mmCIF file of N, CA, C and O in Angstrom:
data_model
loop_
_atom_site.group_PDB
_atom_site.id
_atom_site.type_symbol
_atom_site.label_atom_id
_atom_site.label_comp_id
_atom_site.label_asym_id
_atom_site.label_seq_id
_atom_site.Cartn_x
_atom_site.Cartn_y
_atom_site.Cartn_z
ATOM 1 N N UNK A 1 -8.950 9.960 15.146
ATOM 2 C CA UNK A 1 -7.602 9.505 14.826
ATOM 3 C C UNK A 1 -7.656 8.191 14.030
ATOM 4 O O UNK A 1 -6.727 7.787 13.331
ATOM 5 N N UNK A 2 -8.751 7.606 14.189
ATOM 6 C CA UNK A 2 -8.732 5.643 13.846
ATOM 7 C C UNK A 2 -8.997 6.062 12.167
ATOM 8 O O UNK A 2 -8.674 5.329 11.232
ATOM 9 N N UNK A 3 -9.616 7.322 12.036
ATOM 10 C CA UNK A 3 -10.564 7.213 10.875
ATOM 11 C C UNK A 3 -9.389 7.975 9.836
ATOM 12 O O UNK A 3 -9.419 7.906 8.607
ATOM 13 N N UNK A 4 -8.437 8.655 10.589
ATOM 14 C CA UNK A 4 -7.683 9.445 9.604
ATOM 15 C C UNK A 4 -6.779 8.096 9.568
ATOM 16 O O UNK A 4 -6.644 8.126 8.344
ATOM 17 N N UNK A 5 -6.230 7.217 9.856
ATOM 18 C CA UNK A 5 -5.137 6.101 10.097
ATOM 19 C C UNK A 5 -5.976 5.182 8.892
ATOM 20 O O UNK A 5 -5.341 4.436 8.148
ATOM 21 N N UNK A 6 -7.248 5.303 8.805
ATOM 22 C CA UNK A 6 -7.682 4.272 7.633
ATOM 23 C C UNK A 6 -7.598 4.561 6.841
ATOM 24 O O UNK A 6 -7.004 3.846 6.035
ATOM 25 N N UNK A 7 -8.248 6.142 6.329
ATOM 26 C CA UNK A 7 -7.894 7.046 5.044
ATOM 27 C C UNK A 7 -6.674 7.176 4.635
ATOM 28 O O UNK A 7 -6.441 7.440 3.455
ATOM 29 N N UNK A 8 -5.101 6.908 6.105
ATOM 30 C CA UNK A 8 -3.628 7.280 5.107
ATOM 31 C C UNK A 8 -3.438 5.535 4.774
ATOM 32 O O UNK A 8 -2.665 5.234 3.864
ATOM 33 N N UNK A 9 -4.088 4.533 5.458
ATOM 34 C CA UNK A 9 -3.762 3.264 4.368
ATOM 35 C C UNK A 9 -4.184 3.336 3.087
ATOM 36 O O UNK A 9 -3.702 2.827 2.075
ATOM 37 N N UNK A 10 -5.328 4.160 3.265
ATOM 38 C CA UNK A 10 -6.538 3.863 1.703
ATOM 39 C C UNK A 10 -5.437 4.639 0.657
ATOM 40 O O UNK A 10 -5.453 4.151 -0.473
ATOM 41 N N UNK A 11 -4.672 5.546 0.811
ATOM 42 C CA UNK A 11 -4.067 6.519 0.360
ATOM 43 C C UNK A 11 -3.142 6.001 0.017
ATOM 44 O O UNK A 11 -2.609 6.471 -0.988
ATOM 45 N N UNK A 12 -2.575 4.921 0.605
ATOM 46 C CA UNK A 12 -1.205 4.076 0.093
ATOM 47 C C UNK A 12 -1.566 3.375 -0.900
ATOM 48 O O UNK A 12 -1.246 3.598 -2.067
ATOM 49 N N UNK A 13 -2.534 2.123 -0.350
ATOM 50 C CA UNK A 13 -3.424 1.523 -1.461
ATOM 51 C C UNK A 13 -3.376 1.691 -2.443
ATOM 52 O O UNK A 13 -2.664 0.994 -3.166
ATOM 53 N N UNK A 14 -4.442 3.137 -3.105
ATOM 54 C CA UNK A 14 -4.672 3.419 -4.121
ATOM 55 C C UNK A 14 -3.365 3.941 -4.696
ATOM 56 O O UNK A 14 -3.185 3.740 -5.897
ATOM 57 N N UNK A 15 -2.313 4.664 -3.922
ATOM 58 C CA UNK A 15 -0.871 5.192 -4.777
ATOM 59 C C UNK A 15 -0.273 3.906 -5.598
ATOM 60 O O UNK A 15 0.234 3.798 -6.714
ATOM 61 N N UNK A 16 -0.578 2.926 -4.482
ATOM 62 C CA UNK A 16 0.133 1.745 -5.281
ATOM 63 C C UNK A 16 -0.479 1.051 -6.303
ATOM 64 O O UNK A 16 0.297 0.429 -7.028
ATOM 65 N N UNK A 17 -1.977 0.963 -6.636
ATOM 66 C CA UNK A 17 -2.707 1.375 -7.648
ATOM 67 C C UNK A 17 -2.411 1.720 -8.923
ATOM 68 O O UNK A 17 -2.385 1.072 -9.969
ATOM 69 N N UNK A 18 -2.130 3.177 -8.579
ATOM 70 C CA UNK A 18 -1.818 4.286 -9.175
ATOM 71 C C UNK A 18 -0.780 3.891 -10.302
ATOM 72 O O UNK A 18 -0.892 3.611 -11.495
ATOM 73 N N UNK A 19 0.124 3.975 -9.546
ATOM 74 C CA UNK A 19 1.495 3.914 -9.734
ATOM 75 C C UNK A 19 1.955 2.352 -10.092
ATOM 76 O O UNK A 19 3.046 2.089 -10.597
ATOM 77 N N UNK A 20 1.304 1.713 -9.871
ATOM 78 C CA UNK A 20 1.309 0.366 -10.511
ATOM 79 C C UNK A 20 2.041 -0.485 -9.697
ATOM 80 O O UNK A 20 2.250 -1.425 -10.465
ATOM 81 N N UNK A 21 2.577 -0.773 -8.624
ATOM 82 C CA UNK A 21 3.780 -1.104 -7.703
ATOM 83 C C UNK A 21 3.604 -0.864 -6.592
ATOM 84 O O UNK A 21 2.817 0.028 -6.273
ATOM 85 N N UNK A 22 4.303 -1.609 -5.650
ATOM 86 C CA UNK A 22 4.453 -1.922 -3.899
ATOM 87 C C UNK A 22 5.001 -0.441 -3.687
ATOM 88 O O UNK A 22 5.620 0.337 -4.414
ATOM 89 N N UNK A 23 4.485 -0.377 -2.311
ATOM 90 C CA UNK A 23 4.947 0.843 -1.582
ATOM 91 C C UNK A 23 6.153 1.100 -1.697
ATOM 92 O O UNK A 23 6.548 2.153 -2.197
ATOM 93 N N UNK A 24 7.303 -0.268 -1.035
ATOM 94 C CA UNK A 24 8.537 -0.026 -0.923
ATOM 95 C C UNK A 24 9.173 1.048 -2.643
ATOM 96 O O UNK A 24 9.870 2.063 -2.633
ATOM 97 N N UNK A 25 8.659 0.396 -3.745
ATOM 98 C CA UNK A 25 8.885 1.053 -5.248
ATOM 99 C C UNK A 25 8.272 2.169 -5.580
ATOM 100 O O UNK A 25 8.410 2.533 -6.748
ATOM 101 N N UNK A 26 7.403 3.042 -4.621
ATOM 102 C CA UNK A 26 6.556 3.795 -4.633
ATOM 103 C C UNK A 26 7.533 5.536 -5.212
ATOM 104 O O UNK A 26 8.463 6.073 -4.611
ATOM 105 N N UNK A 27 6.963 5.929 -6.327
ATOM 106 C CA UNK A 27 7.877 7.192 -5.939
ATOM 107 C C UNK A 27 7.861 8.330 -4.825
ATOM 108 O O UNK A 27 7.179 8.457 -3.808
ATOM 109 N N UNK A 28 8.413 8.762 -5.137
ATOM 110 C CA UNK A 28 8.217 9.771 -3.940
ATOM 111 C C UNK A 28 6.873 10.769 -3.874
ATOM 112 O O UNK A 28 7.048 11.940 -4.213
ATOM 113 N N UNK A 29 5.443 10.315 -3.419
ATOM 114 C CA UNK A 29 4.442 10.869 -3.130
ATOM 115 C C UNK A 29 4.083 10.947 -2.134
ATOM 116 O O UNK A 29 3.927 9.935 -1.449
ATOM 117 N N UNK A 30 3.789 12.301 -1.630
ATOM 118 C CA UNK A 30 3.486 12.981 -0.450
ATOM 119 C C UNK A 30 2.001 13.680 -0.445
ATOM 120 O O UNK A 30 1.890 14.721 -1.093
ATOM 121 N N UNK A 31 1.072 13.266 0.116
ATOM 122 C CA UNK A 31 -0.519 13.430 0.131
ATOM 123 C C UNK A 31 -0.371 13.813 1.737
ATOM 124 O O UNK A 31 -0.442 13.083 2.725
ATOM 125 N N UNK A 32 -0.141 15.218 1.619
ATOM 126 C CA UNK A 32 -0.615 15.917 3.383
ATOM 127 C C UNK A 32 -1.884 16.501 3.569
ATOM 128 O O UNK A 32 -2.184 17.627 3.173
ATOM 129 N N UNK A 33 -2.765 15.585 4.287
ATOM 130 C CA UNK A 33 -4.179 15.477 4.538
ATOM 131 C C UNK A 33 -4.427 17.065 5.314
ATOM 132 O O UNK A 33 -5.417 17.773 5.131
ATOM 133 N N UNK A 34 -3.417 17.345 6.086
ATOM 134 C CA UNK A 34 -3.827 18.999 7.144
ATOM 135 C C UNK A 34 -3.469 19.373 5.670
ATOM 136 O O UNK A 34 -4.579 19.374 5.139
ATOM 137 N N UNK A 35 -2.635 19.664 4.784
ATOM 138 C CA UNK A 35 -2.316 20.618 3.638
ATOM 139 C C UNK A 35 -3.591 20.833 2.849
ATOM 140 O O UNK A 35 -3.936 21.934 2.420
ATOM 141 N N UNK A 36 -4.371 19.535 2.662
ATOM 142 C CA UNK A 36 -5.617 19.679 1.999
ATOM 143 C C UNK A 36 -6.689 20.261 2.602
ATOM 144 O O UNK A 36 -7.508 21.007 2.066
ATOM 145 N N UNK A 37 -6.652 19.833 3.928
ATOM 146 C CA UNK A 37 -8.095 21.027 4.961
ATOM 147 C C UNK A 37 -7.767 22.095 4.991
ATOM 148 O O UNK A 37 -8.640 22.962 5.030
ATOM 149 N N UNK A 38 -6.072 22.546 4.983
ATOM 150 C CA UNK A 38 -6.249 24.057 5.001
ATOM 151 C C UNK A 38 -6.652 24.828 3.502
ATOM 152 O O UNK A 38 -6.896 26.022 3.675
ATOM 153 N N UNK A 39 -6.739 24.480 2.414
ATOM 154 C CA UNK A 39 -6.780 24.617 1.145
ATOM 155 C C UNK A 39 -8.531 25.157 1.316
ATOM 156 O O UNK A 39 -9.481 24.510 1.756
ATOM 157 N N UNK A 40 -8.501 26.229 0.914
ATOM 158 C CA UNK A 40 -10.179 27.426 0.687
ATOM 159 C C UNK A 40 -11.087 26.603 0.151
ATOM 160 O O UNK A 40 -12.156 26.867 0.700
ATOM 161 N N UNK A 41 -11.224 25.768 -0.609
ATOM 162 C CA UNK A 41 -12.625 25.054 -1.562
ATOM 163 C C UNK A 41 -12.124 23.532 -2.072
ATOM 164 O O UNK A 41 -11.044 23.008 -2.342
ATOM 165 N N UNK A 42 -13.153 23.237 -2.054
ATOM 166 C CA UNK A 42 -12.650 21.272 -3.256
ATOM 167 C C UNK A 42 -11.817 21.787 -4.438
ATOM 168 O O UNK A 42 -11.069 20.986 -4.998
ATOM 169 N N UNK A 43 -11.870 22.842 -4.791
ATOM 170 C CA UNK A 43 -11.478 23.035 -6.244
ATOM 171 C C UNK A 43 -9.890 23.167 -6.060
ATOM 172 O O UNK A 43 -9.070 22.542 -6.732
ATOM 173 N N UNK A 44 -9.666 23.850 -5.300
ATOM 174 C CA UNK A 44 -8.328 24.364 -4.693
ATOM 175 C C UNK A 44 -7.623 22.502 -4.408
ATOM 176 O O UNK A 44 -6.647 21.947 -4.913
ATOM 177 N N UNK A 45 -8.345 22.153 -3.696
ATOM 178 C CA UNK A 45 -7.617 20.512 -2.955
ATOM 179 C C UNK A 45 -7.532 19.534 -3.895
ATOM 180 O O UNK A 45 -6.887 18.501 -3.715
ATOM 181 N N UNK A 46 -8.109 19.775 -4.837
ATOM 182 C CA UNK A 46 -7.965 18.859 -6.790
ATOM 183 C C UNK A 46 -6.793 19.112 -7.582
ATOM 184 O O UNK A 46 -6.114 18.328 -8.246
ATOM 185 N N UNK A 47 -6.660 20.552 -7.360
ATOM 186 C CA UNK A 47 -5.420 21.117 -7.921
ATOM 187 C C UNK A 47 -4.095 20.768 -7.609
ATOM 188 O O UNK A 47 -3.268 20.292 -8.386
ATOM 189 N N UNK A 48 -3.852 21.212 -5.640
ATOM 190 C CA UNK A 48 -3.126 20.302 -4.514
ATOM 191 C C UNK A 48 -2.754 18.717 -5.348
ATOM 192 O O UNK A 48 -1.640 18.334 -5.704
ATOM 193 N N UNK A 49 -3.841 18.124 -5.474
ATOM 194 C CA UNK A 49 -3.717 16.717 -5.828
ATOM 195 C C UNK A 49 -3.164 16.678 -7.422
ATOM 196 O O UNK A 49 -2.080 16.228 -7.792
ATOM 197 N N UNK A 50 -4.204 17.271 -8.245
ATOM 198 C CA UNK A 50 -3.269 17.242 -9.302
ATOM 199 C C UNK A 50 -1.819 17.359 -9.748
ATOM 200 O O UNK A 50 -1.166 16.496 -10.335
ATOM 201 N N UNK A 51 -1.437 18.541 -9.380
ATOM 202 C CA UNK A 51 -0.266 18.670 -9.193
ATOM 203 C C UNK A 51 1.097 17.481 -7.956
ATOM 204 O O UNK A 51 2.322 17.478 -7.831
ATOM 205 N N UNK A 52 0.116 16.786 -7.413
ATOM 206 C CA UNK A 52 1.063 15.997 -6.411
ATOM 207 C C UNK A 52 1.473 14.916 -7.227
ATOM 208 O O UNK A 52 2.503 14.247 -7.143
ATOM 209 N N UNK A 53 0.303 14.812 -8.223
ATOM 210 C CA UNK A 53 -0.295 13.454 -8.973
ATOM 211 C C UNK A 53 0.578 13.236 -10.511
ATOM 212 O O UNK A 53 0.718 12.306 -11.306
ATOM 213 N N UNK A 54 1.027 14.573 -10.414
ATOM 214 C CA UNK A 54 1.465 14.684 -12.130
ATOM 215 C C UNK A 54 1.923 13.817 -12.847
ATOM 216 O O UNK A 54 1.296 13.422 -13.831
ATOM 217 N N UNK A 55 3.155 13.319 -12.498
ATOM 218 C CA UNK A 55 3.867 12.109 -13.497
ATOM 219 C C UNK A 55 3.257 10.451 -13.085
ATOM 220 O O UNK A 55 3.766 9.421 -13.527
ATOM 221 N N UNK A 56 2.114 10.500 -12.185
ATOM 222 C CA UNK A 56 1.378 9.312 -12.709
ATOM 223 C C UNK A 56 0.613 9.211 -14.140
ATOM 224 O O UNK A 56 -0.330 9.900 -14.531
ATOM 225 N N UNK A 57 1.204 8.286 -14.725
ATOM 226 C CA UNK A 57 0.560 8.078 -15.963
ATOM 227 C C UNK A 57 -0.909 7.041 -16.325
ATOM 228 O O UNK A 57 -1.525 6.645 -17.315
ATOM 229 N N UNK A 58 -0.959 6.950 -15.132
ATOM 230 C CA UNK A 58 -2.953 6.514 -14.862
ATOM 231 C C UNK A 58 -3.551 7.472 -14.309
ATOM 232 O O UNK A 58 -3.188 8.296 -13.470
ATOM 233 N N UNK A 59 -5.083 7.192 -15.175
ATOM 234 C CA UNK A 59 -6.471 8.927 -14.692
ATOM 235 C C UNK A 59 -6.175 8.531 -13.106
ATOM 236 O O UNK A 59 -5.933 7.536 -12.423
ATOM 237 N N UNK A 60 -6.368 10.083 -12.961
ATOM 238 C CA UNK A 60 -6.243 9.857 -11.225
ATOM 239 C C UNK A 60 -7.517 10.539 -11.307
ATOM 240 O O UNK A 60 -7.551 10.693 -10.086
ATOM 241 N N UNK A 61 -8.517 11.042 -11.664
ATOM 242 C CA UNK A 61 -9.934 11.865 -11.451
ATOM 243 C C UNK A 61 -10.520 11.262 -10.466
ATOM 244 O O UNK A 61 -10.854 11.922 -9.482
ATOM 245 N N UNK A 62 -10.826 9.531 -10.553
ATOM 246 C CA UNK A 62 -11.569 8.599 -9.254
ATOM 247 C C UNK A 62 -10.483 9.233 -8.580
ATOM 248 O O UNK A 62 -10.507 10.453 -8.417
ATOM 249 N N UNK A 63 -9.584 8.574 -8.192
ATOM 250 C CA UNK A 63 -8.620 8.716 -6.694
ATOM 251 C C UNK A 63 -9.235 10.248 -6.254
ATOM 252 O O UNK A 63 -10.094 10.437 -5.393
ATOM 253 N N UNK A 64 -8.592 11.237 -7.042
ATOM 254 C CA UNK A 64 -8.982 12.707 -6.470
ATOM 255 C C UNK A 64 -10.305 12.612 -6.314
ATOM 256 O O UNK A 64 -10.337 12.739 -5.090
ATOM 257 N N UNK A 65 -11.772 12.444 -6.732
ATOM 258 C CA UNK A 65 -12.895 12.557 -5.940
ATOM 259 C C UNK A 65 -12.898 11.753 -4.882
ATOM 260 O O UNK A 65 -13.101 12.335 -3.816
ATOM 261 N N UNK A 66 -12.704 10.361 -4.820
ATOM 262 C CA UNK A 66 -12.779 9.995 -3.544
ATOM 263 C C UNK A 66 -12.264 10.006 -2.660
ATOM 264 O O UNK A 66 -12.865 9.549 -1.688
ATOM 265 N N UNK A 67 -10.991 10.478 -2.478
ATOM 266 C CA UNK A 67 -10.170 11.473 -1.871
ATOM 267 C C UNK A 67 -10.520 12.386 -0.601
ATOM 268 O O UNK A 67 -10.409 12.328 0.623
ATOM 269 N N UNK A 68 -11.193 13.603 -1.964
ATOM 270 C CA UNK A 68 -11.927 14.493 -1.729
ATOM 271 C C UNK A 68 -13.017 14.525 -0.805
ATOM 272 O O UNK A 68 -13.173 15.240 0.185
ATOM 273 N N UNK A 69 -13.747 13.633 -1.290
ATOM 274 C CA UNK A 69 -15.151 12.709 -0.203
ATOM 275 C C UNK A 69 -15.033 12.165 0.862
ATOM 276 O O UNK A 69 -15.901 12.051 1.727
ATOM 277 N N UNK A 70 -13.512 11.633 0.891
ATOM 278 C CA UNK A 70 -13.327 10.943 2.414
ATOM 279 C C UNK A 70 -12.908 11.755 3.498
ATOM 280 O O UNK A 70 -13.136 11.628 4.701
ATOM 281 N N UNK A 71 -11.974 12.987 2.606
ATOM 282 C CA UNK A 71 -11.643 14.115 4.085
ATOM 283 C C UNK A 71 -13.002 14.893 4.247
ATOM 284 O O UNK A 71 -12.942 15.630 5.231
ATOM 285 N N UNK A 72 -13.936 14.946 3.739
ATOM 286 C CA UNK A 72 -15.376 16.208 3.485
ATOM 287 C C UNK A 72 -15.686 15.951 5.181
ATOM 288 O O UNK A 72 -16.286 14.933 5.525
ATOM 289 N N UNK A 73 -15.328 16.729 5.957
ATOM 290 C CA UNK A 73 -16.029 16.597 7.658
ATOM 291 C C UNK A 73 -14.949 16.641 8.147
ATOM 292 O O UNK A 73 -14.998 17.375 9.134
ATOM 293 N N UNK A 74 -13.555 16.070 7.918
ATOM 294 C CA UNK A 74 -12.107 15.975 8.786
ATOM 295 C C UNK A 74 -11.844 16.987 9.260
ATOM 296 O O UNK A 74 -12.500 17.998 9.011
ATOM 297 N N UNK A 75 -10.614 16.972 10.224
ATOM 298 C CA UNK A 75 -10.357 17.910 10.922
ATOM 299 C C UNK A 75 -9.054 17.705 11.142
ATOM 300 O O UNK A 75 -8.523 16.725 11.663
ATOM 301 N N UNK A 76 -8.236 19.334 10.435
ATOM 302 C CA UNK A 76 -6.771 18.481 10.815
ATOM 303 C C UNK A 76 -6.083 18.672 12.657
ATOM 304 O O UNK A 76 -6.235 19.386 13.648
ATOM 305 N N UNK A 77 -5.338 17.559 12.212
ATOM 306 C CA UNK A 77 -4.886 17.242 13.692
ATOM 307 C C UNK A 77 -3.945 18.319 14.340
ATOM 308 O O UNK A 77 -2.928 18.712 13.770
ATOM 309 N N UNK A 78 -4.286 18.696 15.369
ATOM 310 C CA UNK A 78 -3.445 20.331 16.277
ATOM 311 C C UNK A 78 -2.221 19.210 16.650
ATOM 312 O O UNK A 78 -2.426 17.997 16.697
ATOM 313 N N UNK A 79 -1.070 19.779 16.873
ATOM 314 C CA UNK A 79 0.398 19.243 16.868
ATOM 315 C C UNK A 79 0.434 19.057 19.010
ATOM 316 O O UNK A 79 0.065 19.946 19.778
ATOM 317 N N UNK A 80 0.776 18.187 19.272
ATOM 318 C CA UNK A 80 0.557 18.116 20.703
ATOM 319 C C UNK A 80 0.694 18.849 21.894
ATOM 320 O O UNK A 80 1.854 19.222 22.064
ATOM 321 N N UNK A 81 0.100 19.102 22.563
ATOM 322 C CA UNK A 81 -0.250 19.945 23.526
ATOM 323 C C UNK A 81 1.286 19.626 24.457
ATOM 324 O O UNK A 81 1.665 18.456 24.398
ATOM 325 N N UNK A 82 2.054 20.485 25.192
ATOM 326 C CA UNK A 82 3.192 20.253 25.558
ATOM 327 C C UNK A 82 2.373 20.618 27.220
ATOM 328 O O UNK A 82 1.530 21.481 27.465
ATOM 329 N N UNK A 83 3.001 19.609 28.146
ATOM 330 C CA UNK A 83 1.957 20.104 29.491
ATOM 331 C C UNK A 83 2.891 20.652 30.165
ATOM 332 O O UNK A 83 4.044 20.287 29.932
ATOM 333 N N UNK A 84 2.627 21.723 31.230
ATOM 334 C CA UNK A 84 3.185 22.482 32.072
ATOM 335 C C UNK A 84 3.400 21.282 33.153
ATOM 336 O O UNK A 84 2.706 20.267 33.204
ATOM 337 N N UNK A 85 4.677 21.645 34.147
ATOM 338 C CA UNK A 85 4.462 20.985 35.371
ATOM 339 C C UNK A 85 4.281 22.252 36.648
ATOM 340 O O UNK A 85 4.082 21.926 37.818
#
């Protein structure tokens, strides 16, 4: 959990990067980390990104590989277990 919570700061970070501007000015970008593990191959999760990425007008190629590299082992998170009494 600590390690996916560092990767969605790194993810802000670099949007704001990106995008040239503070979060609060941020457009509306949505990077869903389970959307990308469920995605068949890297090639497939570039595309995902490309397309999320479109009307940034800075190369996003770094961002998408390292991206890519930081979920490589993740596991997306199962939605919470509801307990019986």
């Amino acid at each position: 959990l600590r390690k996916r919570l560092v990767l969605e700061e790194w993810i802000v970070e670099q949007l704001g990067q990106l995008y040239g501007c503070e979060e609060e000015e941020m457009p509306e970008v949505e990077i869903d980390i389970d959307d990308l593990l469920d995605a068949a191959n890297e090639e497939e999760r570039a595309l995902k990104l490309q397309e999320t990425l479109v009307d940034c007008y800075k190369p996003t190629e770094e961002f998408i590989k390292e991206l890519l590299t930081r979920i490589r082992g993740m596991r997306k998170l199962s939605p919470p277990q509801k307990k019986s009494i």
